[in-house]
Every structure is written in C-alpha cells, then in structure tokens.
mmCIF file of N, CA and C in Angstrom:
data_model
loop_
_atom_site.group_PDB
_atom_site.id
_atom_site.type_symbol
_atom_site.label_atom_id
_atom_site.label_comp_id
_atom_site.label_asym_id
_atom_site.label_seq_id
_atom_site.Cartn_x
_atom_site.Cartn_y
_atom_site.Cartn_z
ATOM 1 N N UNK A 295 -14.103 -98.896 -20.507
ATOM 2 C CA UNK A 295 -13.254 -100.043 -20.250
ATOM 3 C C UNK A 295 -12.835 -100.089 -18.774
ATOM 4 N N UNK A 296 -12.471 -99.094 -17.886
ATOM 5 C CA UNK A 296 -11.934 -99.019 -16.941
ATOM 6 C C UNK A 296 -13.252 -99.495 -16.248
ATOM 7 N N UNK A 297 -14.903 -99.014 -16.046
ATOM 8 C CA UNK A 297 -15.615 -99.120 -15.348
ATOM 9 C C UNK A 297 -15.779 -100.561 -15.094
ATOM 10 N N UNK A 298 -15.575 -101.564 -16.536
ATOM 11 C CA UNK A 298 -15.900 -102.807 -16.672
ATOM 12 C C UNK A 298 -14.881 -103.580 -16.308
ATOM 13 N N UNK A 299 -13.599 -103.269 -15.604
ATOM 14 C CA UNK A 299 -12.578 -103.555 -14.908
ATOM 15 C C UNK A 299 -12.637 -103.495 -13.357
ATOM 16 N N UNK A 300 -13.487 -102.586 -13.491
ATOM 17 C CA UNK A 300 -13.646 -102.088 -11.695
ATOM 18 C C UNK A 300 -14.883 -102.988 -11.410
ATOM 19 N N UNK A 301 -15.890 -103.446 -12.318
ATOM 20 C CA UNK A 301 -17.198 -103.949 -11.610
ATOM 21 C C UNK A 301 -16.559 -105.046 -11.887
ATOM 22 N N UNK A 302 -15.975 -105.566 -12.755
ATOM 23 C CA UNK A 302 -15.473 -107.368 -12.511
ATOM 24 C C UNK A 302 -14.751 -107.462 -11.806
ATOM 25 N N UNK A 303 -13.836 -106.617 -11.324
ATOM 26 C CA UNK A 303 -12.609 -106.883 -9.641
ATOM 27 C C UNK A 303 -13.656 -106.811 -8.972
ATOM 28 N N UNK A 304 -14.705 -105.668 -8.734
ATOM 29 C CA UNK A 304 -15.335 -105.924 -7.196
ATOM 30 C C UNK A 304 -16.496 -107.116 -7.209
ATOM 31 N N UNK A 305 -17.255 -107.458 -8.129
ATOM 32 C CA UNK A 305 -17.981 -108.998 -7.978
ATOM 33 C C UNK A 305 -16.919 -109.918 -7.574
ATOM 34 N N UNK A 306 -15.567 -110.040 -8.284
ATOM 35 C CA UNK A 306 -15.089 -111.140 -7.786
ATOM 36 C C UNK A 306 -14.674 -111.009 -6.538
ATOM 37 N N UNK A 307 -14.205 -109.895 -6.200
ATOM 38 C CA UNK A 307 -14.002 -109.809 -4.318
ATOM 39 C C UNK A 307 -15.183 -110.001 -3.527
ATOM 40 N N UNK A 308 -16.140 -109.590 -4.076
ATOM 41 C CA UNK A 308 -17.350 -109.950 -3.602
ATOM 42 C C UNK A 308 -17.693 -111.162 -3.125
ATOM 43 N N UNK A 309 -17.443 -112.191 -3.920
ATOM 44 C CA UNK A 309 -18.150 -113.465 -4.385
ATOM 45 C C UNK A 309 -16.668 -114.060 -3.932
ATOM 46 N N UNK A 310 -15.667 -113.777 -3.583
ATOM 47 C CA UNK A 310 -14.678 -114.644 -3.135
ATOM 48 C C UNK A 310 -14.788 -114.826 -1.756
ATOM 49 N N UNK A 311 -15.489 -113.378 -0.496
ATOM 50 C CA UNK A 311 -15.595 -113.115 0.456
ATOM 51 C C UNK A 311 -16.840 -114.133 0.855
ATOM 52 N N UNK A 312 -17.630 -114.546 -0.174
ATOM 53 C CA UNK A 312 -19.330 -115.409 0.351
ATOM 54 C C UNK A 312 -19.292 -115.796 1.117
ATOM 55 N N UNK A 313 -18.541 -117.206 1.033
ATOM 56 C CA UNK A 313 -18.903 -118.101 1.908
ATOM 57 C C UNK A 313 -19.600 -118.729 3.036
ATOM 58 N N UNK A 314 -20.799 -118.796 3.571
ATOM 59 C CA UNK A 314 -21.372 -118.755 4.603
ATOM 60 C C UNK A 314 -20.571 -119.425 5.799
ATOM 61 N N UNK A 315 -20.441 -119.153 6.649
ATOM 62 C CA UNK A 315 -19.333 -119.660 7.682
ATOM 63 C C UNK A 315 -20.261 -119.971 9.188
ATOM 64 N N UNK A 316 -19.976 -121.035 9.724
ATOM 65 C CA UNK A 316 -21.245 -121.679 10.726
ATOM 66 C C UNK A 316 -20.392 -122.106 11.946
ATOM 67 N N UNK A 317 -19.031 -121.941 11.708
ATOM 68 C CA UNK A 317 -18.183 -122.411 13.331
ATOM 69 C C UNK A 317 -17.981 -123.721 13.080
ATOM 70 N N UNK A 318 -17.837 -124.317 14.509
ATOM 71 C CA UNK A 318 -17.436 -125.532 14.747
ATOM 72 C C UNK A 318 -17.270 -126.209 15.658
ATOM 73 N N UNK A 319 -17.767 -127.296 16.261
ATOM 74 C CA UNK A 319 -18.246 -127.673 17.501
ATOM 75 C C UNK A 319 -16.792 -128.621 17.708
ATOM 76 N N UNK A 320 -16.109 -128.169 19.030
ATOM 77 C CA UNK A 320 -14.954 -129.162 18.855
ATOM 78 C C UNK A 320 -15.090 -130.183 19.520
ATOM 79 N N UNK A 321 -13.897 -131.449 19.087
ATOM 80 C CA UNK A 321 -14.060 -133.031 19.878
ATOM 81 C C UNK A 321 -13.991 -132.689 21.328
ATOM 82 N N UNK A 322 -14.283 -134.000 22.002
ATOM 83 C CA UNK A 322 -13.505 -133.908 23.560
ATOM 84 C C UNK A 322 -12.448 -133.920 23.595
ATOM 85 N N UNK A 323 -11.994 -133.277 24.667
ATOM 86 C CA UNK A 323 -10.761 -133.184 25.174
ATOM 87 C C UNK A 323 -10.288 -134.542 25.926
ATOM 88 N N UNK A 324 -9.160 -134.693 26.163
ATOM 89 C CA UNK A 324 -8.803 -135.842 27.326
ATOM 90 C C UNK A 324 -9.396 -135.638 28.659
ATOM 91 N N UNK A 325 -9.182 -133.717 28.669
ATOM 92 C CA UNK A 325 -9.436 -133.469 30.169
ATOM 93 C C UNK A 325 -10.965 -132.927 30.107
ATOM 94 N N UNK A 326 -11.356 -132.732 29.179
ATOM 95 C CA UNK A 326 -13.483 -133.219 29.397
ATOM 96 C C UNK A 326 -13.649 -134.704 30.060
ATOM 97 N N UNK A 327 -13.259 -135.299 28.866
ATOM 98 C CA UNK A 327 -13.527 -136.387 29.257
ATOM 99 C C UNK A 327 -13.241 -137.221 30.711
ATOM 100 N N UNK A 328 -11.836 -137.116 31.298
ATOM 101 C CA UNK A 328 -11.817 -137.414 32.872
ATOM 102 C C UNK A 328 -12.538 -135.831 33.915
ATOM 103 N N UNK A 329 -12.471 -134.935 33.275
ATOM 104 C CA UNK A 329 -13.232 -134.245 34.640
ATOM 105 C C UNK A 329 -14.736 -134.029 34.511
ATOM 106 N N UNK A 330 -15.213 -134.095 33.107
ATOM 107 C CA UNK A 330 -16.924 -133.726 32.963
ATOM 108 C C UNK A 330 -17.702 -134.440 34.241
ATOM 109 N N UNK A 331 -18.640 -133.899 34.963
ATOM 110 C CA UNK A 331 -19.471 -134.394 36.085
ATOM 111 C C UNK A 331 -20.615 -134.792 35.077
ATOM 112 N N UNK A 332 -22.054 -135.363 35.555
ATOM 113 C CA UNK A 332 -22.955 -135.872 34.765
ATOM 114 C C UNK A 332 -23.715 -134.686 34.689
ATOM 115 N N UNK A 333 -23.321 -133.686 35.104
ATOM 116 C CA UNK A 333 -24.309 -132.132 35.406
ATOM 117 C C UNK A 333 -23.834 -131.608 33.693
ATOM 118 N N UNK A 334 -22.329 -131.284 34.003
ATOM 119 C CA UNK A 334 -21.786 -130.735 33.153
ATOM 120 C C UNK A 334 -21.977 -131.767 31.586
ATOM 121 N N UNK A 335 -22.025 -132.908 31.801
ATOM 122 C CA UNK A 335 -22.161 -133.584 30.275
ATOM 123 C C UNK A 335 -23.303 -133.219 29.684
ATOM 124 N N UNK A 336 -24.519 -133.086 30.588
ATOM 125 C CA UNK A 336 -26.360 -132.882 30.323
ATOM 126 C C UNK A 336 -25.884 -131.696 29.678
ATOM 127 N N UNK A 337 -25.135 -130.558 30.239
ATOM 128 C CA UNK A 337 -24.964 -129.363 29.740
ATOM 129 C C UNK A 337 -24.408 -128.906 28.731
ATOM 130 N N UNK A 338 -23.156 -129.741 28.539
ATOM 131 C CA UNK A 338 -22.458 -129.422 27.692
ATOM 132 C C UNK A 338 -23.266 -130.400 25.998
ATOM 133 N N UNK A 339 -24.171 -131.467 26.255
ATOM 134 C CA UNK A 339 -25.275 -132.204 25.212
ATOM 135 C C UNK A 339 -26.210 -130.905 24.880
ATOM 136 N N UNK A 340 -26.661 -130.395 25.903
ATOM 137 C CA UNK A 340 -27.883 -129.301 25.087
ATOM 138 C C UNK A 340 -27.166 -128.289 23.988
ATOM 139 N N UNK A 341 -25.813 -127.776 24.772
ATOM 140 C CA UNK A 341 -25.136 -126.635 24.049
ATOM 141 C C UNK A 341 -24.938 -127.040 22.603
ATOM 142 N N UNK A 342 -24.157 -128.300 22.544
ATOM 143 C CA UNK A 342 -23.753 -129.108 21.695
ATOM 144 C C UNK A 342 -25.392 -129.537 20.483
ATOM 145 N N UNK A 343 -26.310 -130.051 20.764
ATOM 146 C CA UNK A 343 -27.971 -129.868 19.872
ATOM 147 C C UNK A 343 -28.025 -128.613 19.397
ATOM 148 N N UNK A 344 -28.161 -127.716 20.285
ATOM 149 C CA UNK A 344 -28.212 -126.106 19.853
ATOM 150 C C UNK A 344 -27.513 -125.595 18.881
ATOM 151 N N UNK A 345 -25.973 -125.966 19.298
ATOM 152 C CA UNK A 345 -25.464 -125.695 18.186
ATOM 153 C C UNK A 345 -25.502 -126.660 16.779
ATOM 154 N N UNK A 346 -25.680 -127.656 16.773
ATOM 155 C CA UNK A 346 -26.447 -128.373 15.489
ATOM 156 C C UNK A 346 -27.808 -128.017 14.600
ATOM 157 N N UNK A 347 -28.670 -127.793 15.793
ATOM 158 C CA UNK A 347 -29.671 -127.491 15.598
ATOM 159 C C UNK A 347 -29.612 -125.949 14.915
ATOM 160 N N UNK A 348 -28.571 -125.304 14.906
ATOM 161 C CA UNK A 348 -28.638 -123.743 14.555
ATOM 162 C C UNK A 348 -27.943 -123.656 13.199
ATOM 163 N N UNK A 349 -27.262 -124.316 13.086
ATOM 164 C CA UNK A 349 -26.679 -125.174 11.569
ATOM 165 C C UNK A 349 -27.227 -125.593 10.372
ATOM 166 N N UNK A 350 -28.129 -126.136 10.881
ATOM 167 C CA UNK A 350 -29.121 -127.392 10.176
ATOM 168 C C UNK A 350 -30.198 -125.591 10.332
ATOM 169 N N UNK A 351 -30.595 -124.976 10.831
ATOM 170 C CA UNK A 351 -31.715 -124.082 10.494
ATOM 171 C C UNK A 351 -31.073 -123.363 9.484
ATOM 172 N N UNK A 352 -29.830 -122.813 9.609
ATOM 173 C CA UNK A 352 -29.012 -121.885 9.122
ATOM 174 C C UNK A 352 -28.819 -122.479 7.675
ATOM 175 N N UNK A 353 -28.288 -123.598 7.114
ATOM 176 C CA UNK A 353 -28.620 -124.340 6.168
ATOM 177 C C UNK A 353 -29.615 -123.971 5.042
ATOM 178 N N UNK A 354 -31.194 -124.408 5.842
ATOM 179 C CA UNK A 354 -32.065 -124.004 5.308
ATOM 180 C C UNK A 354 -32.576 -122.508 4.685
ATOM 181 N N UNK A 355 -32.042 -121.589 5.310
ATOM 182 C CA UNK A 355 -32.099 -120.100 5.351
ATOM 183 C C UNK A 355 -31.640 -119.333 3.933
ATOM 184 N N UNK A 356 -32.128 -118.746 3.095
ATOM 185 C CA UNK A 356 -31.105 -118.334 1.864
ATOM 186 C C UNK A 356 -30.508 -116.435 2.253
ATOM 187 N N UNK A 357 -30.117 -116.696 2.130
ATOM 188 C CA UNK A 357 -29.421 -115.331 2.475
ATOM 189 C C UNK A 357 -28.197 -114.947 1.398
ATOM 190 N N UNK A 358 -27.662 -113.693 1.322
ATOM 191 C CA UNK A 358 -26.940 -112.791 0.486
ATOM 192 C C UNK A 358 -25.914 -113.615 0.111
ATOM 193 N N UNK A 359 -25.357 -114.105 1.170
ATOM 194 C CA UNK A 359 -23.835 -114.737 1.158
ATOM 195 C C UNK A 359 -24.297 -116.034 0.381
ATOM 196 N N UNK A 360 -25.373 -116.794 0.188
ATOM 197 C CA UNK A 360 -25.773 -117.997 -0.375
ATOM 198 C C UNK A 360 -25.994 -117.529 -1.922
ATOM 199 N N UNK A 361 -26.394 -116.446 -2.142
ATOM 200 C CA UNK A 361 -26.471 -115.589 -3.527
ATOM 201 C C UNK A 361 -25.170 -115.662 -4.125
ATOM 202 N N UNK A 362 -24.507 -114.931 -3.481
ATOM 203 C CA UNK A 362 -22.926 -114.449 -3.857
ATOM 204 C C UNK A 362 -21.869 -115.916 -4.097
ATOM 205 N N UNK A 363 -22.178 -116.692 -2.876
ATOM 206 C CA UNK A 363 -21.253 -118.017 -3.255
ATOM 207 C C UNK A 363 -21.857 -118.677 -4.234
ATOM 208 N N UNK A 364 -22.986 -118.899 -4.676
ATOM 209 C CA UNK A 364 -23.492 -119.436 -5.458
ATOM 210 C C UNK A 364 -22.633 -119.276 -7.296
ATOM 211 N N UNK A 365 -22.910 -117.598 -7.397
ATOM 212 C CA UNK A 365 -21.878 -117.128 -8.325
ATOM 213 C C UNK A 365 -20.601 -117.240 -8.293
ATOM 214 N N UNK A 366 -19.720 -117.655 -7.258
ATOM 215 C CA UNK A 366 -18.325 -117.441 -7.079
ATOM 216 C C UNK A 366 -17.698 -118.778 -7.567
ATOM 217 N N UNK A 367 -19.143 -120.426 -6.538
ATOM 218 C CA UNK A 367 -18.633 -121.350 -6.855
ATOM 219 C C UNK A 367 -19.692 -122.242 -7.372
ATOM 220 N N UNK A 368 -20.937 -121.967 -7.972
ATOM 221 C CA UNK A 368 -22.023 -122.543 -7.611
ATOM 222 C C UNK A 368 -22.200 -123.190 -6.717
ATOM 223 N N UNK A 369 -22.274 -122.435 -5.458
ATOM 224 C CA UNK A 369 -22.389 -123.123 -4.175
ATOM 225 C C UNK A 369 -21.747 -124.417 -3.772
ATOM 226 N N UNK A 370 -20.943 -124.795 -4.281
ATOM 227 C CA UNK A 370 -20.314 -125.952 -3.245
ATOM 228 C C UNK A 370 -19.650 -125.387 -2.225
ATOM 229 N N UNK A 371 -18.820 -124.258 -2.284
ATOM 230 C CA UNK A 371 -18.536 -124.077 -0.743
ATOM 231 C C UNK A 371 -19.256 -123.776 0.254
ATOM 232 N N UNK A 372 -20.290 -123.001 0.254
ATOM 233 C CA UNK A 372 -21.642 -122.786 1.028
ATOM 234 C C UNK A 372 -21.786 -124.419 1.636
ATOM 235 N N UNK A 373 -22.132 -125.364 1.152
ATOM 236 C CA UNK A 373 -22.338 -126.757 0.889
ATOM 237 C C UNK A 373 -21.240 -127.617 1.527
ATOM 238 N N UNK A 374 -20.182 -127.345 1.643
ATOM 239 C CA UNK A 374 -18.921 -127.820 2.178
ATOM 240 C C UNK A 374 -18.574 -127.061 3.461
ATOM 241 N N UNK A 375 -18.983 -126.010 4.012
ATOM 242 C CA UNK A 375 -19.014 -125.689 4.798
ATOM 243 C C UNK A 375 -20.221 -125.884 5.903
ATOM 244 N N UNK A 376 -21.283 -126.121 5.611
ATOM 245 C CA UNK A 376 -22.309 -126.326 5.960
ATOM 246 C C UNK A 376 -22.174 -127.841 6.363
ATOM 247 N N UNK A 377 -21.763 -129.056 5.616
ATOM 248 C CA UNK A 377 -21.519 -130.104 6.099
ATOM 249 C C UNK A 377 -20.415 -130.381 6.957
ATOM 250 N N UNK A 378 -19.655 -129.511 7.105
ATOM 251 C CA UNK A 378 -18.304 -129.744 7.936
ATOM 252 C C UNK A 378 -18.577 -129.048 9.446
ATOM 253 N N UNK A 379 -19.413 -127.726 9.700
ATOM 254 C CA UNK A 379 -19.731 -127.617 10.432
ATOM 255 C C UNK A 379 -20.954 -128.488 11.270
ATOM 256 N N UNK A 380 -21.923 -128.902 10.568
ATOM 257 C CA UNK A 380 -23.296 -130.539 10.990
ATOM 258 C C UNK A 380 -22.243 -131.432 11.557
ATOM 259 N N UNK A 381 -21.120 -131.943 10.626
ATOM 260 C CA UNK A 381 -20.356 -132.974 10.823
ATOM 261 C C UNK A 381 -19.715 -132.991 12.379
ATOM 262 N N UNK A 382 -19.265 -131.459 12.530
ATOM 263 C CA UNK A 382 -18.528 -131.638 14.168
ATOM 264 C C UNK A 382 -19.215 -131.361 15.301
ATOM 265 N N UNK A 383 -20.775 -131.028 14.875
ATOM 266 C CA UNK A 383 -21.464 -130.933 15.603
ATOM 267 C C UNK A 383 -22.225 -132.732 16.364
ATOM 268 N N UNK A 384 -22.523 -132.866 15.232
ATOM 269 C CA UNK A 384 -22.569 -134.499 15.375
ATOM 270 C C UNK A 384 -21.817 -135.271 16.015
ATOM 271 N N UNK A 385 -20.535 -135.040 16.080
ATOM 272 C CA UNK A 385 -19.544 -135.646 16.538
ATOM 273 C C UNK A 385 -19.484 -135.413 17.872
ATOM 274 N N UNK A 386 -19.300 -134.148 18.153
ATOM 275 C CA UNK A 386 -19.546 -133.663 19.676
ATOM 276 C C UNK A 386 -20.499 -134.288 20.444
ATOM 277 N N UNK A 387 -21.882 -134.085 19.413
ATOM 278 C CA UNK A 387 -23.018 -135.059 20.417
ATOM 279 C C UNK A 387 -22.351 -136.144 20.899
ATOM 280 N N UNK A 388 -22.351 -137.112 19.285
ATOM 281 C CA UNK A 388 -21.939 -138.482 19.791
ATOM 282 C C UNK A 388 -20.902 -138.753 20.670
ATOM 283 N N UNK A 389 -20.024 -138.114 20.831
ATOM 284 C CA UNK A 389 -18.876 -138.311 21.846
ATOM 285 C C UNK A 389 -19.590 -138.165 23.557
ATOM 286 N N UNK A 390 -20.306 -137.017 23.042
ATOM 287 C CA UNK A 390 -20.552 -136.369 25.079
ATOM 288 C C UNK A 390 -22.008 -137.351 25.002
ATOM 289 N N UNK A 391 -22.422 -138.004 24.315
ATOM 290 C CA UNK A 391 -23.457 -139.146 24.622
ATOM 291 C C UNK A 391 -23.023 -140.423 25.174
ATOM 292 N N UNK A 392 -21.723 -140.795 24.277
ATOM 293 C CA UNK A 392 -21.009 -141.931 25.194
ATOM 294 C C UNK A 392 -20.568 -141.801 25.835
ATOM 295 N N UNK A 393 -19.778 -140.874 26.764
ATOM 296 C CA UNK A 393 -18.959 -140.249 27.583
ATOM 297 C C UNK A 393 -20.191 -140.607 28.531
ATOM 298 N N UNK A 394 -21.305 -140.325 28.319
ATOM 299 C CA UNK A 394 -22.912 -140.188 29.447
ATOM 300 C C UNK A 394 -22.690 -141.484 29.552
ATOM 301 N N UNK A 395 -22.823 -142.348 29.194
ATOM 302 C CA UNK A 395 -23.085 -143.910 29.546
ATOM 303 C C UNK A 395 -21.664 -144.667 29.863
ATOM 304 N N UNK A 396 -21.098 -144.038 29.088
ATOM 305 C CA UNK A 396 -19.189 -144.590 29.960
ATOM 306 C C UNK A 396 -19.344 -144.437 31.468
ATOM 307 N N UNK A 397 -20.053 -142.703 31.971
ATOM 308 C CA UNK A 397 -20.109 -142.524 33.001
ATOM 309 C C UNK A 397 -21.376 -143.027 33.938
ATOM 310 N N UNK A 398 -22.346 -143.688 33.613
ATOM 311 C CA UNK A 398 -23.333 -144.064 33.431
ATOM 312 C C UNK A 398 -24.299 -142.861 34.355
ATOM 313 N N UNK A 399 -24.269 -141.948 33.963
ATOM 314 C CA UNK A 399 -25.069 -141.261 34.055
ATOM 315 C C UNK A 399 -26.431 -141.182 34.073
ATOM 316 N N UNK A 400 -27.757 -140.554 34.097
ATOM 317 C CA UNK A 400 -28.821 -140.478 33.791
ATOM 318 C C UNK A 400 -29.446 -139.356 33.027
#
C-alpha cells in the first residue's frame, strides 16, 4: 500500500512539473519604438523569426515533457503554451515590421 502511494505522489509531481515551456517574445516598448535605428529594427526582425521559428520547430518535436503533460492534462497545456508563446512571437514581428515602414526603412 505504501509503495502504491509513493508511485502515485511521484507520477503526479511528475506530470504536474511537464509542461513544455518556450519563453516569450515581448511587445515594443515606447522607447524601442522612438529610439530603434533601421539597423537595429533589421536586427531586432531576424532575432524576433528565430525566435518563432524555434517555437514552431519545438512544437513539432515530441519529447519527455510532451509524454508526461500529455498524462497530467492530455496535453492542452503543452498546446496552450505553445500557442501563447507563436502568439508573442508573431506579435513582435508584426509590430517591428510596422515600426520598419512607420520608419520607412528598407
């Protein structure tokens, strides 16, 4: 009885810990936005893809923690995290893309 107490506490700590976790690309600032040069926007657009682009691979990828959340929640948090991190990545683009043509950059 005790063993079957100890392996169901540690799966569930297990499987509570899953979650795959991907960061988060933050908005502009006020002060991006008036000091970014057109050097720094090109730069701060690639960083900003990359990090989308590493998201969206990461996504695709199955790994331990995608195992484990799966059991904890059938993956919707894996899934909710994964879209929330795409989501501010996206956002970032789109912001430092208009920011490029606000500034009319090239």
């Amino acid at each position: 009885m005790k063993n079957l107490v100890l392996v169901t506490f540690t799966l569930v700590f297990l499987t509570s810990c899953a979650v795959q976790r991907y960061g988060r690309a933050n908005s502009l600032t006020d002060v991006e936005r008036k000091e970014l040069t057109c050097r720094e926007i090109n730069i701060e657009l690639a960083k900003a893809q990359e990090f989308l682009d590493d998201v969206k691979t990461q996504r695709t990828q199955t790994k331990a923690t995608h195992v484990l959340g799966f059991f904890a929640d059938f993956g919707i948090g894996n899934a909710m995290e994964g879209s929330e991190a795409q989501s501010s990545g996206e956002k970032r683009v789109s912001e430092l893309k208009s920011l490029k043509e606000t500034k009319d950059c090239k």
